[in-house]
Each structure stands twice: as C-alpha cells, then as structure tokens.
Amino acid sequence: TPTNLNLTRYVAKVTFPCPDGEMHECMGEPQGKLIAAKESAASAALKSEWLTGQTEKTTKNTEKTTEATTKNDEAAENIEKLVAAMSDVKAEDLEVGQVVEGIFRQSKDYGQIVSLGKELQGFLPWIEATDKGFMQKSYARGTKKEFRVLAKSAVIDGLPVVLTARSGDLTRPPSMVEDINFANARDGEGASLQKQDMSEFVGISPDQWLEAEVVNTGTFSKFRSARIVVMMTAPGGSKKVVQSMFEKALPGSVSFGSKLKVRAVVVDLAKSRLGLTMLEKTPEETKA
C-alpha cells in the first residue's frame, strides 16, 4: 500500500516500502495496479482543478473587458451629449490668446484632443498642459477646462487649432508646429511612422555631452517618470533625430525649445533608439 503520494501538476510519483524495508518507486504486482489507479485518479483531479481555475480566470477577464467597454461607451455617449450642447465655433472665429472652453475627448502619445465647438477640435500638446510642462496623468474624457489659443492654421494631428493651459507669454519658437509634427512621426518610443538613421551616433563616447532641444513631454507611466521628447542634431550635423527620455532627475520645469545637456549611453541601430541621460552617472554606470 502506498505511504506517500507526491503530485506535481499532472505527474504523480508514488513511493512505498518494499519487502527489503527500503522506500522504492516500484511498480510491481499487485502494487503496480493500485498505484496506477491512484495516479490516474489524482492526475485527473489535478487537471480538473487546473481547468476550473483557468475557466474562472477567463470569466473574470471577460467580465473586466465587458465592464471597461461599457464604461468607454458610456463616456463616449456623454461626451457627444456635451459637444452637442456647445456653440458652433469655427477656427476662423478664434484669435491667438483668446480664452476658450474645451472638452477633453481623447489622449494620444503626444497630447490630447479637445472639442471647442460642435464641429471644431483643437490639440493640446502635453508640454502645454501645465506650467511645469509635465503631467502626472491625462485629463479624464469629458472634463471641461479653459485654454488659450496658442496657434491657428497650424495642423497637428489634422487639427487646425493648437491650445495651451500654461500661463504667461504665448511666444514660442516659429518651428513649434513643424517640430511637434516631426516628433510625432519619429518618436522612437511610440508608433514610429518611419525609421531613423542612428548610424552617425555609433562610436560616440558616453562621456560626450550633446545639446538636445525639448519638443514635447508625456504623462508619467506606472513604472517610469515623465517622458521628455527631445530633438537632436547627429554628431556629423547632417540630420536631426527625435528621441524620448525617461529619467527621475528631471529639470523643475520645461517648455517648448528648452535646451538640455544629455549623453548617449546606448545606441541601438536595430530599434532606431538612443539611450539618453542627463545624469553625470546613471545607476548602471555607478554599479559598473
């Protein structure tokens, strides 16, 4: 008769005393038949338990997905009701510097889309969302907020009005719209529209400091600090590249066109990515 039944997932191992008094994994008659029967029953029980757990997990995931979809549908319906109640504002009716009320519709990697009227939408770059240039998280869909018109007839994401929630002067570098669009198309951390050639950065010393110009930021993620999107000229001076940088040692605030000193500690040609840092020593370099 078996004295120990040790099961690991679906595999059963049985040990029992043989006539010599030692514990063996024997399968002799008649013990073998009894052991085989117990193994089969135990294995079936374990498999049934595992399948039940998987079914319950699938059911919970389905319920969560359904709940999320329902909330999204309700939010979208609520936004449409709010937008329908807005006035019929046209882009040509607005002036740079004018205060307008908008309703947040959708978040993207590089900013948020805001309804300004029944048919008019504007674009709020992340870097223009707060005076510091960083946001912990995006505004909730359907939230109403006042903005100022930063630029007109400037198409970002197909939208003709650029907004700001920052206070102070509205003067920005003339290349703002062009640079933001360039960054949107080539941001290596997002869905890149085209690959960037990083070959001119190969062999660059990690001790060499480079100048980078801030063109946008991003919201804080769960595991990272805020994202800064910078544009740089390759060492050869022949082309510009755009990269995202995640780092805890951030400046107190940034604005479009802010200049930063960075080092390229990683050059990944396959992913068109530079590992940039503003630190004198990264944690990895300190450990090394």
PDB file of C-alpha atoms in Angstrom:
ATOM      1  CA  THR A   1       0.000   0.000   0.000  1.00  0.00           C
ATOM      2  CA  PRO A   2       1.485   3.426  -0.918  1.00  0.00           C
ATOM      3  CA  THR A   3       2.582   5.544   2.045  1.00  0.00           C
ATOM      4  CA  ASN A   4       3.228   8.766   0.108  1.00  0.00           C
ATOM      5  CA  LEU A   5       1.545  10.301  -2.934  1.00  0.00           C
ATOM      6  CA  ASN A   6       3.544  13.252  -4.281  1.00  0.00           C
ATOM      7  CA  LEU A   7       1.833  15.018  -7.184  1.00  0.00           C
ATOM      8  CA  THR A   8       3.386  17.799  -9.241  1.00  0.00           C
ATOM      9  CA  ARG A   9       0.877  19.258 -11.677  1.00  0.00           C
ATOM     10  CA  TYR A  10      -0.257  16.249 -13.749  1.00  0.00           C
ATOM     11  CA  VAL A  11       2.670  13.893 -12.934  1.00  0.00           C
ATOM     12  CA  ALA A  12       2.204  11.545  -9.983  1.00  0.00           C
ATOM     13  CA  LYS A  13       5.144   9.970  -8.155  1.00  0.00           C
ATOM     14  CA  VAL A  14       4.479   7.153  -5.666  1.00  0.00           C
ATOM     15  CA  THR A  15       6.852   5.626  -3.109  1.00  0.00           C
ATOM     16  CA  PHE A  16       6.114   2.711  -0.798  1.00  0.00           C
ATOM     17  CA  PRO A  17       8.068   0.185   1.298  1.00  0.00           C
ATOM     18  CA  CYS A  18       9.258  -2.980  -0.458  1.00  0.00           C
ATOM     19  CA  PRO A  19       9.971  -6.273   1.324  1.00  0.00           C
ATOM     20  CA  ASP A  20      13.570  -5.200   1.954  1.00  0.00           C
ATOM     21  CA  GLY A  21      12.275  -2.387   4.177  1.00  0.00           C
ATOM     22  CA  GLU A  22      13.571   0.411   1.935  1.00  0.00           C
ATOM     23  CA  MET A  23      11.424   3.044   0.235  1.00  0.00           C
ATOM     24  CA  HIS A  24      11.325   2.440  -3.507  1.00  0.00           C
ATOM     25  CA  GLU A  25       9.430   3.746  -6.512  1.00  0.00           C
ATOM     26  CA  CYS A  26       8.368   0.249  -7.502  1.00  0.00           C
ATOM     27  CA  MET A  27       5.620  -0.761  -9.858  1.00  0.00           C
ATOM     28  CA  GLY A  28       5.468  -4.460  -9.175  1.00  0.00           C
ATOM     29  CA  GLU A  29       2.284  -6.574  -8.911  1.00  0.00           C
ATOM     30  CA  PRO A  30      -0.080  -6.130  -7.232  1.00  0.00           C
ATOM     31  CA  GLN A  31       1.125  -2.762  -6.003  1.00  0.00           C
ATOM     32  CA  GLY A  32       1.590  -1.507  -9.578  1.00  0.00           C
ATOM     33  CA  LYS A  33      -2.097  -1.721 -10.445  1.00  0.00           C
ATOM     34  CA  LEU A  34      -3.152   0.024  -7.266  1.00  0.00           C
ATOM     35  CA  ILE A  35      -0.562   2.770  -7.762  1.00  0.00           C
ATOM     36  CA  ALA A  36      -1.534   3.271 -11.405  1.00  0.00           C
ATOM     37  CA  ALA A  37      -5.178   3.626 -10.416  1.00  0.00           C
ATOM     38  CA  LYS A  38      -4.351   6.172  -7.693  1.00  0.00           C
ATOM     39  CA  GLU A  39      -2.054   8.089 -10.062  1.00  0.00           C
ATOM     40  CA  SER A  40      -4.764   8.252 -12.704  1.00  0.00           C
ATOM     41  CA  ALA A  41      -7.400   9.474 -10.265  1.00  0.00           C
ATOM     42  CA  ALA A  42      -5.086  12.037  -8.680  1.00  0.00           C
ATOM     43  CA  SER A  43      -3.902  13.297 -12.065  1.00  0.00           C
ATOM     44  CA  ALA A  44      -7.476  13.657 -13.277  1.00  0.00           C
ATOM     45  CA  ALA A  45      -8.375  15.581 -10.112  1.00  0.00           C
ATOM     46  CA  LEU A  46      -5.444  17.950 -10.564  1.00  0.00           C
ATOM     47  CA  LYS A  47      -6.265  18.522 -14.220  1.00  0.00           C
ATOM     48  CA  SER A  48      -9.896  19.209 -13.374  1.00  0.00           C
ATOM     49  CA  GLU A  49      -8.845  21.703 -10.696  1.00  0.00           C
ATOM     50  CA  TRP A  50      -6.490  23.486 -13.101  1.00  0.00           C
ATOM     51  CA  LEU A  51      -9.131  23.678 -15.844  1.00  0.00           C
ATOM     52  CA  THR A  52     -11.640  25.059 -13.368  1.00  0.00           C
ATOM     53  CA  GLY A  53      -9.147  27.742 -12.346  1.00  0.00           C
ATOM     54  CA  GLN A  54      -8.479  28.651 -15.968  1.00  0.00           C
ATOM     55  CA  THR A  55     -12.209  28.882 -16.693  1.00  0.00           C
ATOM     56  CA  GLU A  56     -12.744  31.163 -13.702  1.00  0.00           C
ATOM     57  CA  LYS A  57      -9.816  33.357 -14.755  1.00  0.00           C
ATOM     58  CA  THR A  58     -11.156  33.620 -18.315  1.00  0.00           C
ATOM     59  CA  THR A  59     -14.603  34.501 -16.995  1.00  0.00           C
ATOM     60  CA  LYS A  60     -13.190  37.263 -14.766  1.00  0.00           C
ATOM     61  CA  ASN A  61     -11.125  38.691 -17.635  1.00  0.00           C
ATOM     62  CA  THR A  62     -14.174  38.687 -19.888  1.00  0.00           C
ATOM     63  CA  GLU A  63     -16.207  40.460 -17.227  1.00  0.00           C
ATOM     64  CA  LYS A  64     -13.496  43.112 -16.793  1.00  0.00           C
ATOM     65  CA  THR A  65     -13.282  43.653 -20.565  1.00  0.00           C
ATOM     66  CA  THR A  66     -17.049  43.962 -20.825  1.00  0.00           C
ATOM     67  CA  GLU A  67     -17.134  46.414 -17.916  1.00  0.00           C
ATOM     68  CA  ALA A  68     -14.360  48.533 -19.455  1.00  0.00           C
ATOM     69  CA  THR A  69     -16.100  48.545 -22.839  1.00  0.00           C
ATOM     70  CA  THR A  70     -19.365  49.603 -21.215  1.00  0.00           C
ATOM     71  CA  LYS A  71     -17.639  52.469 -19.382  1.00  0.00           C
ATOM     72  CA  ASN A  72     -15.941  53.619 -22.591  1.00  0.00           C
ATOM     73  CA  ASP A  73     -19.235  53.536 -24.459  1.00  0.00           C
ATOM     74  CA  GLU A  74     -20.947  55.499 -21.701  1.00  0.00           C
ATOM     75  CA  ALA A  75     -18.112  58.057 -21.636  1.00  0.00           C
ATOM     76  CA  ALA A  76     -18.253  58.459 -25.423  1.00  0.00           C
ATOM     77  CA  GLU A  77     -22.026  58.918 -25.293  1.00  0.00           C
ATOM     78  CA  ASN A  78     -21.685  61.515 -22.530  1.00  0.00           C
ATOM     79  CA  ILE A  79     -19.042  63.431 -24.499  1.00  0.00           C
ATOM     80  CA  GLU A  80     -21.245  63.533 -27.582  1.00  0.00           C
ATOM     81  CA  LYS A  81     -24.099  64.978 -25.496  1.00  0.00           C
ATOM     82  CA  LEU A  82     -21.784  67.655 -24.067  1.00  0.00           C
ATOM     83  CA  VAL A  83     -20.408  68.530 -27.507  1.00  0.00           C
ATOM     84  CA  ALA A  84     -23.904  68.718 -28.986  1.00  0.00           C
ATOM     85  CA  ALA A  85     -24.720  71.425 -26.436  1.00  0.00           C
ATOM     86  CA  MET A  86     -21.683  73.529 -27.442  1.00  0.00           C
ATOM     87  CA  SER A  87     -21.877  76.527 -29.752  1.00  0.00           C
ATOM     88  CA  ASP A  88     -20.955  76.184 -33.406  1.00  0.00           C
ATOM     89  CA  VAL A  89     -17.475  77.737 -33.176  1.00  0.00           C
ATOM     90  CA  LYS A  90     -15.261  77.927 -36.283  1.00  0.00           C
ATOM     91  CA  ALA A  91     -11.478  78.137 -36.327  1.00  0.00           C
ATOM     92  CA  GLU A  92     -11.624  81.463 -38.163  1.00  0.00           C
ATOM     93  CA  ASP A  93     -13.714  82.897 -35.305  1.00  0.00           C
ATOM     94  CA  LEU A  94     -10.853  82.430 -32.822  1.00  0.00           C
ATOM     95  CA  GLU A  95      -7.897  84.701 -32.129  1.00  0.00           C
ATOM     96  CA  VAL A  96      -4.471  83.795 -30.744  1.00  0.00           C
ATOM     97  CA  GLY A  97      -4.541  84.424 -26.995  1.00  0.00           C
ATOM     98  CA  GLN A  98      -8.317  84.075 -26.767  1.00  0.00           C
ATOM     99  CA  VAL A  99      -9.650  82.084 -23.813  1.00  0.00           C
ATOM    100  CA  VAL A 100     -11.861  79.187 -24.882  1.00  0.00           C
ATOM    101  CA  GLU A 101     -13.600  76.369 -23.061  1.00  0.00           C
ATOM    102  CA  GLY A 102     -12.983  72.855 -24.274  1.00  0.00           C
ATOM    103  CA  ILE A 103     -13.983  69.287 -23.522  1.00  0.00           C
ATOM    104  CA  PHE A 104     -11.338  66.564 -23.449  1.00  0.00           C
ATOM    105  CA  ARG A 105     -12.101  63.818 -25.952  1.00  0.00           C
ATOM    106  CA  GLN A 106      -9.078  61.583 -26.403  1.00  0.00           C
ATOM    107  CA  SER A 107      -5.470  61.132 -25.252  1.00  0.00           C
ATOM    108  CA  LYS A 108      -2.589  60.366 -27.587  1.00  0.00           C
ATOM    109  CA  ASP A 109       1.125  59.783 -27.079  1.00  0.00           C
ATOM    110  CA  TYR A 110       1.891  63.428 -27.749  1.00  0.00           C
ATOM    111  CA  GLY A 111      -1.150  65.282 -26.364  1.00  0.00           C
ATOM    112  CA  GLN A 112      -4.916  65.413 -26.032  1.00  0.00           C
ATOM    113  CA  ILE A 113      -7.700  66.200 -28.474  1.00  0.00           C
ATOM    114  CA  VAL A 114     -10.155  68.807 -27.216  1.00  0.00           C
ATOM    115  CA  SER A 115     -13.603  69.736 -28.554  1.00  0.00           C
ATOM    116  CA  LEU A 116     -14.024  73.514 -28.867  1.00  0.00           C
ATOM    117  CA  GLY A 117     -17.384  73.510 -30.635  1.00  0.00           C
ATOM    118  CA  LYS A 118     -19.885  71.240 -32.328  1.00  0.00           C
ATOM    119  CA  GLU A 119     -17.531  70.540 -35.245  1.00  0.00           C
ATOM    120  CA  LEU A 120     -14.261  72.137 -34.133  1.00  0.00           C
ATOM    121  CA  GLN A 121     -11.483  70.320 -32.306  1.00  0.00           C
ATOM    122  CA  GLY A 122      -8.122  71.553 -31.074  1.00  0.00           C
ATOM    123  CA  PHE A 123      -4.887  69.909 -29.999  1.00  0.00           C
ATOM    124  CA  LEU A 124      -3.206  70.297 -26.591  1.00  0.00           C
ATOM    125  CA  PRO A 125       0.439  69.109 -26.617  1.00  0.00           C
ATOM    126  CA  TRP A 126       1.471  67.556 -23.301  1.00  0.00           C
ATOM    127  CA  ILE A 127       4.153  70.190 -22.840  1.00  0.00           C
ATOM    128  CA  GLU A 128       1.436  72.888 -22.956  1.00  0.00           C
ATOM    129  CA  ALA A 129      -0.853  71.162 -20.433  1.00  0.00           C
ATOM    130  CA  THR A 130       0.750  72.619 -17.274  1.00  0.00           C
ATOM    131  CA  ASP A 131       3.151  75.412 -16.364  1.00  0.00           C
ATOM    132  CA  LYS A 132       5.829  72.845 -15.484  1.00  0.00           C
ATOM    133  CA  GLY A 133       5.401  71.033 -18.792  1.00  0.00           C
ATOM    134  CA  PHE A 134       4.756  67.661 -17.111  1.00  0.00           C
ATOM    135  CA  MET A 135       1.516  65.873 -16.263  1.00  0.00           C
ATOM    136  CA  GLN A 136       1.040  63.034 -13.773  1.00  0.00           C
ATOM    137  CA  LYS A 137      -1.869  61.710 -15.838  1.00  0.00           C
ATOM    138  CA  SER A 138      -4.124  62.869 -18.610  1.00  0.00           C
ATOM    139  CA  TYR A 139      -7.362  64.734 -18.049  1.00  0.00           C
ATOM    140  CA  ALA A 140     -10.385  62.440 -17.905  1.00  0.00           C
ATOM    141  CA  ARG A 141     -12.535  62.264 -21.018  1.00  0.00           C
ATOM    142  CA  GLY A 142     -15.451  64.663 -20.785  1.00  0.00           C
ATOM    143  CA  THR A 143     -13.626  67.078 -18.444  1.00  0.00           C
ATOM    144  CA  LYS A 144     -14.245  70.764 -19.175  1.00  0.00           C
ATOM    145  CA  LYS A 145     -11.355  73.220 -18.934  1.00  0.00           C
ATOM    146  CA  GLU A 146     -10.378  76.661 -20.150  1.00  0.00           C
ATOM    147  CA  PHE A 147      -7.447  77.133 -22.528  1.00  0.00           C
ATOM    148  CA  ARG A 148      -5.854  79.848 -24.574  1.00  0.00           C
ATOM    149  CA  VAL A 149      -5.437  79.638 -28.317  1.00  0.00           C
ATOM    150  CA  LEU A 150      -1.714  79.223 -28.960  1.00  0.00           C
ATOM    151  CA  ALA A 151      -1.711  78.963 -32.738  1.00  0.00           C
ATOM    152  CA  LYS A 152      -4.141  78.835 -35.664  1.00  0.00           C
ATOM    153  CA  SER A 153      -3.925  77.363 -39.135  1.00  0.00           C
ATOM    154  CA  ALA A 154      -1.294  75.057 -37.692  1.00  0.00           C
ATOM    155  CA  VAL A 155      -2.214  71.463 -38.322  1.00  0.00           C
ATOM    156  CA  ILE A 156      -1.194  68.962 -35.650  1.00  0.00           C
ATOM    157  CA  ASP A 157      -2.864  65.576 -35.951  1.00  0.00           C
ATOM    158  CA  GLY A 158      -5.113  67.111 -38.599  1.00  0.00           C
ATOM    159  CA  LEU A 159      -6.452  69.743 -36.171  1.00  0.00           C
ATOM    160  CA  PRO A 160      -6.281  73.481 -37.051  1.00  0.00           C
ATOM    161  CA  VAL A 161      -6.036  74.961 -33.527  1.00  0.00           C
ATOM    162  CA  VAL A 162      -3.196  74.473 -31.030  1.00  0.00           C
ATOM    163  CA  LEU A 163      -4.067  75.100 -27.374  1.00  0.00           C
ATOM    164  CA  THR A 164      -2.175  75.849 -24.183  1.00  0.00           C
ATOM    165  CA  ALA A 165      -3.082  75.657 -20.499  1.00  0.00           C
ATOM    166  CA  ARG A 166       0.141  77.411 -19.484  1.00  0.00           C
ATOM    167  CA  SER A 167       0.118  80.913 -18.065  1.00  0.00           C
ATOM    168  CA  GLY A 168       2.416  83.702 -19.180  1.00  0.00           C
ATOM    169  CA  ASP A 169       3.775  84.694 -22.556  1.00  0.00           C
ATOM    170  CA  LEU A 170       2.483  82.914 -25.649  1.00  0.00           C
ATOM    171  CA  THR A 171       5.662  83.417 -27.686  1.00  0.00           C
ATOM    172  CA  ARG A 172       7.002  80.112 -28.994  1.00  0.00           C
ATOM    173  CA  PRO A 173       9.763  79.253 -31.491  1.00  0.00           C
ATOM    174  CA  PRO A 174       8.473  79.584 -35.081  1.00  0.00           C
ATOM    175  CA  SER A 175       9.305  75.930 -35.719  1.00  0.00           C
ATOM    176  CA  MET A 176       6.980  74.648 -32.958  1.00  0.00           C
ATOM    177  CA  VAL A 177       4.302  73.055 -35.147  1.00  0.00           C
ATOM    178  CA  GLU A 178       6.831  71.655 -37.609  1.00  0.00           C
ATOM    179  CA  ASP A 179       8.953  70.194 -34.812  1.00  0.00           C
ATOM    180  CA  ILE A 180       5.999  68.643 -32.958  1.00  0.00           C
ATOM    181  CA  ASN A 181       4.803  67.008 -36.170  1.00  0.00           C
ATOM    182  CA  PHE A 182       8.336  65.782 -36.848  1.00  0.00           C
ATOM    183  CA  ALA A 183       8.487  64.325 -33.324  1.00  0.00           C
ATOM    184  CA  ASN A 184       5.072  62.692 -33.647  1.00  0.00           C
ATOM    185  CA  ALA A 185       6.152  60.888 -36.789  1.00  0.00           C
ATOM    186  CA  ARG A 186       9.540  59.767 -35.498  1.00  0.00           C
ATOM    187  CA  ASP A 187       9.184  59.242 -31.765  1.00  0.00           C
ATOM    188  CA  GLY A 188      11.097  56.005 -31.172  1.00  0.00           C
ATOM    189  CA  GLU A 189       9.039  55.200 -28.051  1.00  0.00           C
ATOM    190  CA  GLY A 190       5.723  55.379 -29.889  1.00  0.00           C
ATOM    191  CA  ALA A 191       4.306  54.035 -33.118  1.00  0.00           C
ATOM    192  CA  SER A 192       7.019  55.314 -35.460  1.00  0.00           C
ATOM    193  CA  LEU A 193       5.944  56.278 -38.959  1.00  0.00           C
ATOM    194  CA  GLN A 194       9.491  55.923 -40.224  1.00  0.00           C
ATOM    195  CA  LYS A 195      12.816  54.563 -39.044  1.00  0.00           C
ATOM    196  CA  GLN A 196      15.523  56.962 -38.035  1.00  0.00           C
ATOM    197  CA  ASP A 197      19.131  56.502 -39.063  1.00  0.00           C
ATOM    198  CA  MET A 198      21.252  56.438 -35.908  1.00  0.00           C
ATOM    199  CA  SER A 199      24.464  55.387 -37.656  1.00  0.00           C
ATOM    200  CA  GLU A 200      26.164  58.752 -37.014  1.00  0.00           C
ATOM    201  CA  PHE A 201      25.880  58.115 -33.270  1.00  0.00           C
ATOM    202  CA  VAL A 202      27.771  54.814 -33.455  1.00  0.00           C
ATOM    203  CA  GLY A 203      31.056  55.022 -31.590  1.00  0.00           C
ATOM    204  CA  ILE A 204      30.148  58.197 -29.725  1.00  0.00           C
ATOM    205  CA  SER A 205      31.661  58.298 -26.245  1.00  0.00           C
ATOM    206  CA  PRO A 206      29.149  58.067 -23.389  1.00  0.00           C
ATOM    207  CA  ASP A 207      31.181  60.860 -21.763  1.00  0.00           C
ATOM    208  CA  GLN A 208      30.411  63.286 -24.588  1.00  0.00           C
ATOM    209  CA  TRP A 209      27.721  65.853 -23.780  1.00  0.00           C
ATOM    210  CA  LEU A 210      25.264  66.760 -26.530  1.00  0.00           C
ATOM    211  CA  GLU A 211      22.682  69.528 -26.789  1.00  0.00           C
ATOM    212  CA  ALA A 212      19.047  68.455 -27.061  1.00  0.00           C
ATOM    213  CA  GLU A 213      16.012  70.640 -27.617  1.00  0.00           C
ATOM    214  CA  VAL A 214      12.712  69.816 -25.901  1.00  0.00           C
ATOM    215  CA  VAL A 215       9.814  69.453 -28.338  1.00  0.00           C
ATOM    216  CA  ASN A 216       7.267  67.741 -26.107  1.00  0.00           C
ATOM    217  CA  THR A 217       6.733  65.733 -22.948  1.00  0.00           C
ATOM    218  CA  GLY A 218       4.441  62.913 -21.889  1.00  0.00           C
ATOM    219  CA  THR A 219       2.457  61.725 -18.915  1.00  0.00           C
ATOM    220  CA  PHE A 220       4.022  59.736 -16.085  1.00  0.00           C
ATOM    221  CA  SER A 221       3.675  55.980 -16.519  1.00  0.00           C
ATOM    222  CA  LYS A 222       3.266  53.399 -13.743  1.00  0.00           C
ATOM    223  CA  PHE A 223       6.908  52.344 -13.761  1.00  0.00           C
ATOM    224  CA  ARG A 224       8.643  55.419 -15.155  1.00  0.00           C
ATOM    225  CA  SER A 225       8.956  59.108 -14.541  1.00  0.00           C
ATOM    226  CA  ALA A 226       7.783  61.693 -17.048  1.00  0.00           C
ATOM    227  CA  ARG A 227       8.785  61.403 -20.667  1.00  0.00           C
ATOM    228  CA  ILE A 228      10.716  64.190 -22.352  1.00  0.00           C
ATOM    229  CA  VAL A 229      10.780  64.191 -26.147  1.00  0.00           C
ATOM    230  CA  VAL A 230      13.891  65.872 -27.498  1.00  0.00           C
ATOM    231  CA  MET A 231      15.265  66.688 -30.915  1.00  0.00           C
ATOM    232  CA  MET A 232      18.990  66.491 -31.561  1.00  0.00           C
ATOM    233  CA  THR A 233      21.393  67.014 -34.410  1.00  0.00           C
ATOM    234  CA  ALA A 234      23.572  63.996 -35.138  1.00  0.00           C
ATOM    235  CA  PRO A 235      27.319  64.470 -34.404  1.00  0.00           C
ATOM    236  CA  GLY A 236      28.007  64.848 -38.128  1.00  0.00           C
ATOM    237  CA  GLY A 237      25.490  67.693 -38.256  1.00  0.00           C
ATOM    238  CA  SER A 238      23.691  66.280 -41.271  1.00  0.00           C
ATOM    239  CA  LYS A 239      20.360  65.213 -39.790  1.00  0.00           C
ATOM    240  CA  LYS A 240      18.011  65.672 -36.866  1.00  0.00           C
ATOM    241  CA  VAL A 241      16.687  62.815 -34.773  1.00  0.00           C
ATOM    242  CA  VAL A 242      13.974  62.654 -32.137  1.00  0.00           C
ATOM    243  CA  GLN A 243      14.103  60.511 -29.025  1.00  0.00           C
ATOM    244  CA  SER A 244      12.178  60.009 -25.806  1.00  0.00           C
ATOM    245  CA  MET A 245      13.962  60.141 -22.487  1.00  0.00           C
ATOM    246  CA  PHE A 246      12.661  58.763 -19.182  1.00  0.00           C
ATOM    247  CA  GLU A 247      14.503  59.890 -16.097  1.00  0.00           C
ATOM    248  CA  LYS A 248      13.847  60.747 -12.457  1.00  0.00           C
ATOM    249  CA  ALA A 249      16.441  63.529 -12.437  1.00  0.00           C
ATOM    250  CA  LEU A 250      14.232  65.931 -14.373  1.00  0.00           C
ATOM    251  CA  PRO A 251      14.538  69.715 -14.506  1.00  0.00           C
ATOM    252  CA  GLY A 252      11.981  71.575 -12.387  1.00  0.00           C
ATOM    253  CA  SER A 253      10.100  72.625 -15.495  1.00  0.00           C
ATOM    254  CA  VAL A 254      10.496  72.573 -19.259  1.00  0.00           C
ATOM    255  CA  SER A 255       8.911  74.443 -22.127  1.00  0.00           C
ATOM    256  CA  PHE A 256       8.994  74.037 -25.869  1.00  0.00           C
ATOM    257  CA  GLY A 257      12.513  74.816 -27.061  1.00  0.00           C
ATOM    258  CA  SER A 258      14.213  74.291 -23.667  1.00  0.00           C
ATOM    259  CA  LYS A 259      17.849  73.258 -24.111  1.00  0.00           C
ATOM    260  CA  LEU A 260      19.181  70.237 -22.213  1.00  0.00           C
ATOM    261  CA  LYS A 261      22.618  68.647 -21.956  1.00  0.00           C
ATOM    262  CA  VAL A 262      22.437  64.882 -22.482  1.00  0.00           C
ATOM    263  CA  ARG A 263      24.704  61.876 -23.043  1.00  0.00           C
ATOM    264  CA  ALA A 264      24.020  58.907 -25.306  1.00  0.00           C
ATOM    265  CA  VAL A 265      24.823  55.840 -23.193  1.00  0.00           C
ATOM    266  CA  VAL A 266      23.130  53.374 -25.581  1.00  0.00           C
ATOM    267  CA  VAL A 267      22.969  53.355 -29.386  1.00  0.00           C
ATOM    268  CA  ASP A 268      20.569  50.732 -30.760  1.00  0.00           C
ATOM    269  CA  LEU A 269      20.544  50.790 -34.565  1.00  0.00           C
ATOM    270  CA  ALA A 270      18.003  47.962 -34.874  1.00  0.00           C
ATOM    271  CA  LYS A 271      15.412  49.873 -32.845  1.00  0.00           C
ATOM    272  CA  SER A 272      16.461  53.348 -34.003  1.00  0.00           C
ATOM    273  CA  ARG A 273      16.879  54.238 -30.349  1.00  0.00           C
ATOM    274  CA  LEU A 274      19.287  56.233 -28.230  1.00  0.00           C
ATOM    275  CA  GLY A 275      19.535  55.718 -24.501  1.00  0.00           C
ATOM    276  CA  LEU A 276      19.821  59.317 -23.306  1.00  0.00           C
ATOM    277  CA  THR A 277      20.520  60.634 -19.828  1.00  0.00           C
ATOM    278  CA  MET A 278      21.031  63.991 -18.135  1.00  0.00           C
ATOM    279  CA  LEU A 279      22.872  62.341 -15.241  1.00  0.00           C
ATOM    280  CA  GLU A 280      26.590  62.539 -14.648  1.00  0.00           C
ATOM    281  CA  LYS A 281      26.425  58.836 -13.801  1.00  0.00           C
ATOM    282  CA  THR A 282      23.473  56.508 -14.384  1.00  0.00           C
ATOM    283  CA  PRO A 283      22.686  53.823 -11.763  1.00  0.00           C
ATOM    284  CA  GLU A 284      24.057  51.225 -14.184  1.00  0.00           C
ATOM    285  CA  GLU A 285      27.301  53.154 -14.668  1.00  0.00           C
ATOM    286  CA  THR A 286      27.663  53.607 -10.914  1.00  0.00           C
ATOM    287  CA  LYS A 287      27.319  49.862 -10.346  1.00  0.00           C
ATOM    288  CA  ALA A 288      29.894  49.125 -13.034  1.00  0.00           C
TER     289      ALA A 288
END
